Short mmCIF file of N, CA and C in Angstrom, two decimals:
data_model
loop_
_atom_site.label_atom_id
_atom_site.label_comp_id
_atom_site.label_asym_id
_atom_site.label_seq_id
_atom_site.Cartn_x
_atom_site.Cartn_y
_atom_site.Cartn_z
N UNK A 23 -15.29 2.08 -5.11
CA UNK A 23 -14.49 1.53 -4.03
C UNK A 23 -13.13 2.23 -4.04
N UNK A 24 -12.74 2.46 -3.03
CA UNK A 24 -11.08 3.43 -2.36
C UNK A 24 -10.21 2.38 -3.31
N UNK A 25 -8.86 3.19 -3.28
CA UNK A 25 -7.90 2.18 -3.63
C UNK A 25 -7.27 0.99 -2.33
N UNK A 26 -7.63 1.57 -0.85
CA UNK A 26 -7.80 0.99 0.46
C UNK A 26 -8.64 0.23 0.71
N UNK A 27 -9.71 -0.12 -0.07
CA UNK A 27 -11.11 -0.68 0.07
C UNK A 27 -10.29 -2.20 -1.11
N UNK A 28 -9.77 -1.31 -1.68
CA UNK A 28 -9.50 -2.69 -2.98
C UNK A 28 -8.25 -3.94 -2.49
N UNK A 29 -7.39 -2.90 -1.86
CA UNK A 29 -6.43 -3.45 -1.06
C UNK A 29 -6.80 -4.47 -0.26
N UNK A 30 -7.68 -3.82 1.00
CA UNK A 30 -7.95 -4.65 1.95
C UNK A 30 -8.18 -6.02 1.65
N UNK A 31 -9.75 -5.73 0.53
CA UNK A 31 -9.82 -6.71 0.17
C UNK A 31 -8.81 -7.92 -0.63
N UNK A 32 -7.73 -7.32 -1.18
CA UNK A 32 -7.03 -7.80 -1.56
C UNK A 32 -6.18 -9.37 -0.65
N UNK A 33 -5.98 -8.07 0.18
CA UNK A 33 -5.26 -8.51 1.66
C UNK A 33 -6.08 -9.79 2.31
N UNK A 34 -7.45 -10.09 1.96
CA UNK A 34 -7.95 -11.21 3.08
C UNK A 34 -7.83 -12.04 2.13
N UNK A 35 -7.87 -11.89 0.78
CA UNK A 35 -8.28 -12.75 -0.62
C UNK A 35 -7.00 -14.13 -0.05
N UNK A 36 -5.60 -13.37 0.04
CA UNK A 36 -4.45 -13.82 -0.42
C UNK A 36 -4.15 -14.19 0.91
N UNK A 37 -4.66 -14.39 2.26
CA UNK A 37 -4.06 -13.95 3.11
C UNK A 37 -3.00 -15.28 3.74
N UNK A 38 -3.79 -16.63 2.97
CA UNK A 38 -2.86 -18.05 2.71
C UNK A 38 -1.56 -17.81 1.99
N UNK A 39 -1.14 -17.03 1.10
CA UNK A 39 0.07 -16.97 1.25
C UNK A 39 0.83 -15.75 0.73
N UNK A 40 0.17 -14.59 1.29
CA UNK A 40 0.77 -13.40 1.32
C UNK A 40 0.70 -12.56 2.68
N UNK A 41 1.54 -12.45 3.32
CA UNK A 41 1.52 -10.80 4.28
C UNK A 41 1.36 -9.65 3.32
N UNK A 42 0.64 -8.77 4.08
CA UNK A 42 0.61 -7.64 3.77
C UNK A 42 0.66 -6.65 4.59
N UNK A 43 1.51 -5.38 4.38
CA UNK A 43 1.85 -4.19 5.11
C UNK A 43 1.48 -2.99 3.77
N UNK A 44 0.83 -1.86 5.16
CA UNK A 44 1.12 -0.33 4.05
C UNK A 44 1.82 0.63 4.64
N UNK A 45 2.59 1.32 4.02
CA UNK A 45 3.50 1.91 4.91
C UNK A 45 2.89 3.41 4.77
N UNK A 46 2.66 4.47 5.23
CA UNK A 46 2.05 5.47 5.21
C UNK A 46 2.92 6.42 5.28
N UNK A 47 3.03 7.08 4.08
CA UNK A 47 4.16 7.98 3.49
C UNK A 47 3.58 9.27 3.70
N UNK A 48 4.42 10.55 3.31
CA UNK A 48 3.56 12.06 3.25
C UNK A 48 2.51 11.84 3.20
N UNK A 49 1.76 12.80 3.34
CA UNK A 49 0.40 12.93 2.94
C UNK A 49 0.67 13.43 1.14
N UNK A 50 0.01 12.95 0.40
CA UNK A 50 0.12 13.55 -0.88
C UNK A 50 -0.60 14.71 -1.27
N UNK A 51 -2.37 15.33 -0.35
CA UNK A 51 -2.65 16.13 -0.79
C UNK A 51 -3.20 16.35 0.09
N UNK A 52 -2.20 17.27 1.39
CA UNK A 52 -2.46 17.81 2.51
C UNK A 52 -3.47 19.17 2.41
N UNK A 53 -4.39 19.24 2.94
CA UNK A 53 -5.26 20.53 3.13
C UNK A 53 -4.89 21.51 3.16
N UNK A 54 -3.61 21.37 3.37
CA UNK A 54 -2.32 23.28 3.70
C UNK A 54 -1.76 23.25 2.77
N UNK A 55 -2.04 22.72 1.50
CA UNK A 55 -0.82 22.51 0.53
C UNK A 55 -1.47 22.08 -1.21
N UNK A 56 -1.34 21.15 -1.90
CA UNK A 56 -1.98 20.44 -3.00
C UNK A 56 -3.46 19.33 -2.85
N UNK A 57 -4.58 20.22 -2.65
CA UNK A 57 -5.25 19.95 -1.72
C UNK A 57 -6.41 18.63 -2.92
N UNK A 58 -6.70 17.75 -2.54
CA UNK A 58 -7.46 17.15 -3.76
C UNK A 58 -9.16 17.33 -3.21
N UNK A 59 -9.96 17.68 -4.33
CA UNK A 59 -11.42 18.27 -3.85
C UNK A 59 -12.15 17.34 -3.47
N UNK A 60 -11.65 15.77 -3.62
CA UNK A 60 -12.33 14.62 -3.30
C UNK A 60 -11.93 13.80 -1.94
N UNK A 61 -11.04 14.22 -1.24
CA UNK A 61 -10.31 14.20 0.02
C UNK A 61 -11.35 13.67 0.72
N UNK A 62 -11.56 12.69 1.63
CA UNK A 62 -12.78 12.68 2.55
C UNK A 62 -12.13 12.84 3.83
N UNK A 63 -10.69 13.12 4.55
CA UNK A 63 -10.64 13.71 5.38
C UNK A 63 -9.42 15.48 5.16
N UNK A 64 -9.50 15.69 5.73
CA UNK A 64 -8.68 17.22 5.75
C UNK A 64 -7.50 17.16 6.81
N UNK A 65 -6.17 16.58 6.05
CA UNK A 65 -4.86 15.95 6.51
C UNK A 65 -3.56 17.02 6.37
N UNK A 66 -3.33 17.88 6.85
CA UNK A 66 -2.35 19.06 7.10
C UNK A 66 -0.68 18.16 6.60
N UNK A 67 -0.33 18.61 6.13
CA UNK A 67 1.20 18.39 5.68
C UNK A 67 1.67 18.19 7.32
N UNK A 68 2.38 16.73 7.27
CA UNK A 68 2.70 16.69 8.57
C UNK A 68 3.70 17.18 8.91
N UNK A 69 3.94 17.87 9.99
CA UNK A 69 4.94 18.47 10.94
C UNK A 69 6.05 18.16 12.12
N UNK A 70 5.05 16.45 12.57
CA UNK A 70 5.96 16.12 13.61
C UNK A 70 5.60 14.33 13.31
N UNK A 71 6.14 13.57 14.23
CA UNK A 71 5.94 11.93 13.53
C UNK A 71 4.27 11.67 14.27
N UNK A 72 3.90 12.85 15.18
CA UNK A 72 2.81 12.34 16.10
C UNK A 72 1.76 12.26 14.73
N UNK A 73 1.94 13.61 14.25
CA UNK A 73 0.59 13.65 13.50
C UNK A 73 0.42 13.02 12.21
N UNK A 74 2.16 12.44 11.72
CA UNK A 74 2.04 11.16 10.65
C UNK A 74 1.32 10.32 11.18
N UNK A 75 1.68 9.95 12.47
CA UNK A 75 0.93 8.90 13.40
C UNK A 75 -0.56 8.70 13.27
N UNK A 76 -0.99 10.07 13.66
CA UNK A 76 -2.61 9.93 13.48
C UNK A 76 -3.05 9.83 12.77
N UNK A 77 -2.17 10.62 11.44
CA UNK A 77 -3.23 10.17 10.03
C UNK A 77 -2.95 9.02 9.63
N UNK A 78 -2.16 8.00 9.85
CA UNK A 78 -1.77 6.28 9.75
C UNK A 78 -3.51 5.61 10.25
N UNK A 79 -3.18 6.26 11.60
CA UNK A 79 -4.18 5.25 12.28
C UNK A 79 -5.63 5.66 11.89
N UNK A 80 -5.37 6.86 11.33
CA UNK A 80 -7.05 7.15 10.66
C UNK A 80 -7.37 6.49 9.50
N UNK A 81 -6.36 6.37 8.79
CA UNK A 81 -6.13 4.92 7.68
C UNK A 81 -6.48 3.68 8.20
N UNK A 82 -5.87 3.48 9.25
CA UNK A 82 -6.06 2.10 9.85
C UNK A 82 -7.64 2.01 10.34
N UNK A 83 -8.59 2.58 10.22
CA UNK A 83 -9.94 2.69 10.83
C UNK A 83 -10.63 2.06 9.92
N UNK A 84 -10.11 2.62 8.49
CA UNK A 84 -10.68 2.50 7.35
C UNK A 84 -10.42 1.42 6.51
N UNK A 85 -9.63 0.54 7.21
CA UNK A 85 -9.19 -1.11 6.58
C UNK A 85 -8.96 -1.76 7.50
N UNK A 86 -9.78 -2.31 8.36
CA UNK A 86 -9.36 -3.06 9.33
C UNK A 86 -9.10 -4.34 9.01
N UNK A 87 -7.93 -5.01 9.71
CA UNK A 87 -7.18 -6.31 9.03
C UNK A 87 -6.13 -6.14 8.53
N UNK A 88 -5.69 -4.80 7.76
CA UNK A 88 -4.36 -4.52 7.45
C UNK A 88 -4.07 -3.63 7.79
N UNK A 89 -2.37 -4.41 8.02
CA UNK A 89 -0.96 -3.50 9.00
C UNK A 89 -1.01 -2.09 8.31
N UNK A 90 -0.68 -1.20 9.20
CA UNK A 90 -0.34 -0.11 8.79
C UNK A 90 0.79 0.26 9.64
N UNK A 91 1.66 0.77 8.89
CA UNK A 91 2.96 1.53 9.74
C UNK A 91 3.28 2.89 9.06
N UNK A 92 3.47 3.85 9.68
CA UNK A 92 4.25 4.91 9.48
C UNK A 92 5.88 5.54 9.18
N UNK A 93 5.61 5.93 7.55
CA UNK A 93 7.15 6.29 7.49
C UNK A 93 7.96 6.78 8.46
N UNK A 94 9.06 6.76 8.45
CA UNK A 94 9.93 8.39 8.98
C UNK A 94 9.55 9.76 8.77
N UNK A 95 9.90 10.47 9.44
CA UNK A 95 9.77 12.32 9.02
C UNK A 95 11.01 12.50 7.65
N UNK A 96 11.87 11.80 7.73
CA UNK A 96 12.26 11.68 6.63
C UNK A 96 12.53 11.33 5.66
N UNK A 97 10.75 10.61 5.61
CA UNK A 97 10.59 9.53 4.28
C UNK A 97 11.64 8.60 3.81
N UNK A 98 12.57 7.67 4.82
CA UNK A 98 13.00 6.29 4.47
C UNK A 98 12.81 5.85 3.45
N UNK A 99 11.04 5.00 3.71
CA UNK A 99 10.90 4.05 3.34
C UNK A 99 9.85 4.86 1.52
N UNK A 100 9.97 5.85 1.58
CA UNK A 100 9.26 6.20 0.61
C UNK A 100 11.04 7.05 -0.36
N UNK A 101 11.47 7.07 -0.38
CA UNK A 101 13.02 7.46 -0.75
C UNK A 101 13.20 6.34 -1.10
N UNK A 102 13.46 5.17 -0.31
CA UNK A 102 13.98 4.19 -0.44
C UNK A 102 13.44 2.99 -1.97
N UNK A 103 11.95 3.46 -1.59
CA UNK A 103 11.09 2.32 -2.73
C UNK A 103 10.67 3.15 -3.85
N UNK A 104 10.53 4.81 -3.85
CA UNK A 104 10.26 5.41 -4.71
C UNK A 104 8.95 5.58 -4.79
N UNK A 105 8.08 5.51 -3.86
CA UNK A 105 6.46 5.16 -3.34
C UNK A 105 5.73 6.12 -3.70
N UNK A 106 6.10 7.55 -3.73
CA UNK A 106 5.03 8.78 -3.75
C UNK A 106 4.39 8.75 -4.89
N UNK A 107 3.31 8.93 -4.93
CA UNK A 107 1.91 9.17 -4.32
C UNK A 107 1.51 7.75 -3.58
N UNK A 108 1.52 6.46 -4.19
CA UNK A 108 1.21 5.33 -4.11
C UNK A 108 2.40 4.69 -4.98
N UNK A 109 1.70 2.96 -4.10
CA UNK A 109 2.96 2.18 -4.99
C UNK A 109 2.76 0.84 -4.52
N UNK A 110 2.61 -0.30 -5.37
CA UNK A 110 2.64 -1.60 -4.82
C UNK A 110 3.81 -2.40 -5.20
N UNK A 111 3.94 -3.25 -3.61
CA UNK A 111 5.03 -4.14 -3.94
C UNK A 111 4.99 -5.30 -3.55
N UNK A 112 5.99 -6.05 -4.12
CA UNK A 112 5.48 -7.39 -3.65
C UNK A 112 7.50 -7.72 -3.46
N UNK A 113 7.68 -8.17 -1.77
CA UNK A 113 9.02 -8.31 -1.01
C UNK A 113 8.96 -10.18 -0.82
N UNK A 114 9.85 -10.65 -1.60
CA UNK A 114 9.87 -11.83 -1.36
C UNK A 114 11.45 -12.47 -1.08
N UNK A 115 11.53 -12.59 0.31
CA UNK A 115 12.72 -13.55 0.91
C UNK A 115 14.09 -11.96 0.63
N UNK A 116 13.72 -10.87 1.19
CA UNK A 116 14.60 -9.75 0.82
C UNK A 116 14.35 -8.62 -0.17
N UNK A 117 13.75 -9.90 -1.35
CA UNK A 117 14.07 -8.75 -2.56
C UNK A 117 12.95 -8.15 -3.47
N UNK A 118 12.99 -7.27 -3.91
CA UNK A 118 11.29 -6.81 -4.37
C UNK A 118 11.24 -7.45 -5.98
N UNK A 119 10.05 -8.77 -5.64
CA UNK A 119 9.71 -9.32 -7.09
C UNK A 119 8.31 -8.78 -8.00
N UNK A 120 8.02 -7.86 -7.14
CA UNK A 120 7.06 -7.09 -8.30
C UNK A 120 6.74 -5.66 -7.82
N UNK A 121 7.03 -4.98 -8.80
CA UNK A 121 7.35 -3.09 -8.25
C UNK A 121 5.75 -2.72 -9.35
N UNK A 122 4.64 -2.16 -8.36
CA UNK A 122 3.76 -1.74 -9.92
C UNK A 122 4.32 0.18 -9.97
N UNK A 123 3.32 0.30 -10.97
CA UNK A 123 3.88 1.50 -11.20
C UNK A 123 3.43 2.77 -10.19
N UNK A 124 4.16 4.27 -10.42
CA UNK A 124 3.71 5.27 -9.44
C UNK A 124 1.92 5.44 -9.41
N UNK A 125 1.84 5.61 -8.20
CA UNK A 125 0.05 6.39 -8.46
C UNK A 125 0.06 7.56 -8.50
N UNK A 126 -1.21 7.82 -8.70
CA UNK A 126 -2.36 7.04 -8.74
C UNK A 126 -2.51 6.37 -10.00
N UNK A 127 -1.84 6.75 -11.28
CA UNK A 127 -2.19 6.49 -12.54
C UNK A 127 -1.74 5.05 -12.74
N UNK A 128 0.18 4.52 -12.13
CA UNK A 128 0.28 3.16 -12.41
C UNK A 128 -0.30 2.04 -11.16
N UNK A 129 -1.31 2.54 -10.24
CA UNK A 129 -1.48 1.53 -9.19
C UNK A 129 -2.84 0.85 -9.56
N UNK A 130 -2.05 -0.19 -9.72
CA UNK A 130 -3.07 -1.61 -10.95
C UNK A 130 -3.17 -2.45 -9.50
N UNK A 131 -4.13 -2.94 -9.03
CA UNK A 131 -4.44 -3.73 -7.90
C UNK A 131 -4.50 -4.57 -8.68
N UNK A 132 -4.46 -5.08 -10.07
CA UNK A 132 -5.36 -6.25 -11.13
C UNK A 132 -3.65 -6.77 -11.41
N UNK A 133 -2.73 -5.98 -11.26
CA UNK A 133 -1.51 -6.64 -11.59
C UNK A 133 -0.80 -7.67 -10.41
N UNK A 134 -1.17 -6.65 -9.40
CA UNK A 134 -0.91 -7.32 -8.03
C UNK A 134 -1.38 -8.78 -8.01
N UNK A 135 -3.70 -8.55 -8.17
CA UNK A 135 -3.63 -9.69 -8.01
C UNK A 135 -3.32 -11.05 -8.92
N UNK A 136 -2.55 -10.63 -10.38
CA UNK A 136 -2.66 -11.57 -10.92
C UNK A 136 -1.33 -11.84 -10.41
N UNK A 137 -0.20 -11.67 -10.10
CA UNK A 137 0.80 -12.07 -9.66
C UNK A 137 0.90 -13.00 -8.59
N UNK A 138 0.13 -12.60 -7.57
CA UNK A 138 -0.82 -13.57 -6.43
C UNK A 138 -1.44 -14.68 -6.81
N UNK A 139 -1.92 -14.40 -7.84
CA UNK A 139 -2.80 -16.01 -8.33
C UNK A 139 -1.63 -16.97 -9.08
N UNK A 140 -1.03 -16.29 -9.77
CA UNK A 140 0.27 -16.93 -10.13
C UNK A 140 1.00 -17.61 -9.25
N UNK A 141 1.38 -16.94 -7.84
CA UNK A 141 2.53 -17.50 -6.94
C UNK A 141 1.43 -18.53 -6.06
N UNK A 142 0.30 -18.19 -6.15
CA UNK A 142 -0.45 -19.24 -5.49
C UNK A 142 -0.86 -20.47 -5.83
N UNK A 143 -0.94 -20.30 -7.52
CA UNK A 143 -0.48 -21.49 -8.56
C UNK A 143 1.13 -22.59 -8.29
N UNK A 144 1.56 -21.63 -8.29
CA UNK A 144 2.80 -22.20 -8.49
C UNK A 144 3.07 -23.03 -6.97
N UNK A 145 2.70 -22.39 -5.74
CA UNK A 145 2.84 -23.49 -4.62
C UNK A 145 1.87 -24.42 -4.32
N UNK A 146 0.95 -24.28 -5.51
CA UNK A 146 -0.08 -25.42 -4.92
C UNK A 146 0.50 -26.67 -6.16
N UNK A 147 1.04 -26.21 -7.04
CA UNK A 147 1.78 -27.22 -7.96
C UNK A 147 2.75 -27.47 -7.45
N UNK A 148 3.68 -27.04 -6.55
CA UNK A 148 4.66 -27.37 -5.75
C UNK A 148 4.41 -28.84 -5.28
N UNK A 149 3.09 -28.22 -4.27
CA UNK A 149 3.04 -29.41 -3.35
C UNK A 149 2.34 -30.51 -4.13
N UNK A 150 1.85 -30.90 -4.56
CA UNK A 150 1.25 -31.61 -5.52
C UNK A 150 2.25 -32.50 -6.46
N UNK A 151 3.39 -32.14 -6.86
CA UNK A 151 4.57 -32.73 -7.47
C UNK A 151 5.57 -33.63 -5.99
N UNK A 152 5.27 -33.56 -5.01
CA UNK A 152 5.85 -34.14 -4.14
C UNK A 152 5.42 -35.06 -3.93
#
Protein backbone atom coordinates (compact mmCIF):
# COMPACT_ATOMS: atom_id res chain seq x y z
CA UNK A 1 0.00 0.00 0.00
CA UNK A 2 1.28 3.89 -1.14
CA UNK A 3 2.08 6.07 1.66
CA UNK A 4 -1.34 7.96 -0.04
CA UNK A 5 -3.23 4.76 0.17
CA UNK A 6 -2.29 4.70 4.05
CA UNK A 7 -3.19 8.27 4.48
CA UNK A 8 -6.39 8.22 2.87
CA UNK A 9 -7.27 5.65 4.75
CA UNK A 10 -6.17 7.28 7.59
CA UNK A 11 -8.21 10.29 6.69
CA UNK A 12 -11.82 8.41 6.71
CA UNK A 13 -10.68 6.36 9.97
CA UNK A 14 -10.49 9.80 11.97
CA UNK A 15 -12.71 11.74 9.98
CA UNK A 16 -15.08 12.42 13.50
CA UNK A 17 -12.54 14.41 14.73
CA UNK A 18 -9.82 15.25 12.47
CA UNK A 19 -9.61 17.39 9.07
CA UNK A 20 -7.26 16.51 6.88
CA UNK A 21 -5.28 18.40 4.10
CA UNK A 22 -2.04 17.47 1.83
CA UNK A 23 -0.30 20.08 0.60
CA UNK A 24 1.67 19.10 -2.58
CA UNK A 25 5.16 20.33 -2.49
CA UNK A 26 8.08 19.89 -5.38
CA UNK A 27 8.01 16.98 -6.91
CA UNK A 28 10.79 15.03 -5.05
CA UNK A 29 11.81 12.73 -7.89
CA UNK A 30 10.98 14.49 -11.05
CA UNK A 31 11.75 12.42 -14.32
CA UNK A 32 14.20 15.43 -15.53
CA UNK A 33 16.09 15.28 -12.48
CA UNK A 34 16.50 12.54 -9.25
CA UNK A 35 14.42 10.19 -10.89
CA UNK A 36 13.06 7.16 -8.46
CA UNK A 37 12.80 3.65 -10.60
CA UNK A 38 9.57 2.91 -8.75
CA UNK A 39 7.74 6.20 -9.81
CA UNK A 40 4.34 5.07 -11.23
CA UNK A 41 3.90 8.31 -12.95
CA UNK A 42 6.74 10.40 -14.91
CA UNK A 43 6.42 14.08 -13.13
CA UNK A 44 9.01 16.74 -14.75
CA UNK A 45 10.43 19.21 -12.12
CA UNK A 46 7.80 21.77 -12.21
CA UNK A 47 8.21 24.93 -14.13
CA UNK A 48 5.12 26.94 -13.81
CA UNK A 49 2.14 26.67 -10.86
CA UNK A 50 -0.08 25.08 -13.88
CA UNK A 51 1.89 21.99 -13.96
CA UNK A 52 2.32 21.86 -9.93
CA UNK A 53 -1.37 22.00 -10.48
CA UNK A 54 -1.68 18.95 -12.52
CA UNK A 55 0.49 16.84 -10.75
CA UNK A 56 -1.71 17.82 -7.35
CA UNK A 57 -4.73 16.77 -9.09
CA UNK A 58 -3.16 13.57 -10.42
CA UNK A 59 -2.61 12.93 -6.68
CA UNK A 60 -5.99 13.83 -6.06
CA UNK A 61 -7.29 10.85 -8.48
CA UNK A 62 -5.44 8.61 -6.43
CA UNK A 63 -7.12 9.40 -2.92
CA UNK A 64 -10.32 10.41 -3.35
CA UNK A 65 -11.85 12.05 -0.13
CA UNK A 66 -8.76 13.93 0.64
CA UNK A 67 -8.04 17.70 0.17
CA UNK A 68 -5.30 18.33 -1.82
CA UNK A 69 -3.78 21.77 -2.36
CA UNK A 70 -0.82 22.97 -4.08
CA UNK A 71 2.26 24.72 -2.74
CA UNK A 72 3.61 27.97 -4.14
CA UNK A 73 6.37 28.05 -6.93
CA UNK A 74 8.13 29.14 -4.10
CA UNK A 75 7.59 26.48 -1.74
CA UNK A 76 5.82 28.54 1.25
CA UNK A 77 4.33 26.05 2.75
CA UNK A 78 7.15 23.47 2.38
CA UNK A 79 9.98 26.25 3.71
CA UNK A 80 7.71 27.08 6.13
CA UNK A 81 6.99 23.37 7.82
CA UNK A 82 10.23 21.89 6.62
CA UNK A 83 8.11 19.13 4.57
CA UNK A 84 10.57 17.85 1.81
CA UNK A 85 10.33 14.83 0.77
CA UNK A 86 7.24 14.11 3.05
CA UNK A 87 6.02 15.12 6.42
CA UNK A 88 3.10 14.71 8.81
CA UNK A 89 1.39 17.12 10.87
CA UNK A 90 -1.01 17.48 13.10
CA UNK A 91 -2.34 21.78 13.36
CA UNK A 92 -4.41 22.21 16.32
CA UNK A 93 -6.28 25.69 17.11
CA UNK A 94 -2.95 27.51 15.21
CA UNK A 95 -0.24 25.55 16.45
CA UNK A 96 1.51 22.35 15.24
CA UNK A 97 0.98 19.59 18.11
CA UNK A 98 2.61 16.79 16.37
CA UNK A 99 5.54 17.27 13.67
CA UNK A 100 6.54 13.38 12.50
CA UNK A 101 9.72 13.07 11.10
CA UNK A 102 11.27 13.91 7.33
CA UNK A 103 10.42 11.16 4.62
CA UNK A 104 10.38 8.92 3.48
CA UNK A 105 12.45 7.32 6.30
CA UNK A 106 10.66 9.41 9.41
CA UNK A 107 6.95 9.22 7.90
CA UNK A 108 5.36 6.85 10.60
CA UNK A 109 1.51 6.92 9.67
CA UNK A 110 1.48 4.50 13.10
CA UNK A 111 2.58 7.70 15.04
CA UNK A 112 0.01 9.81 13.50
CA UNK A 113 -2.48 7.29 14.15
CA UNK A 114 -1.71 6.73 17.62
CA UNK A 115 -1.90 10.35 18.42
CA UNK A 116 -5.48 10.31 16.86
CA UNK A 117 -6.59 7.56 19.03
CA UNK A 118 -5.25 9.43 21.90
CA UNK A 119 -7.04 12.86 21.10
CA UNK A 120 -10.05 10.78 20.33
CA UNK A 121 -9.73 9.24 23.80
CA UNK A 122 -9.36 12.15 25.43
CA UNK A 123 -12.73 13.89 23.91
CA UNK A 124 -14.75 11.06 24.38
CA UNK A 125 -13.60 11.24 28.20
CA UNK A 126 -14.29 14.80 27.96
CA UNK A 127 -17.74 14.35 27.28
CA UNK A 128 -18.45 11.66 29.52
CA UNK A 129 -17.09 13.67 32.71
CA UNK A 130 -19.85 16.24 32.06
Amino acid sequence: MTRLKAFQRLVLQYADVADALVIYIEEAHPSDGWVSSDAPYQIFKHRSLEERLRAARLMAREAPGVAIVADSMENSCNSAYGAYFDRLYIVQDGKVVYQGGRGPEGYRISELRNWLDQYRTRLRDAVIRV
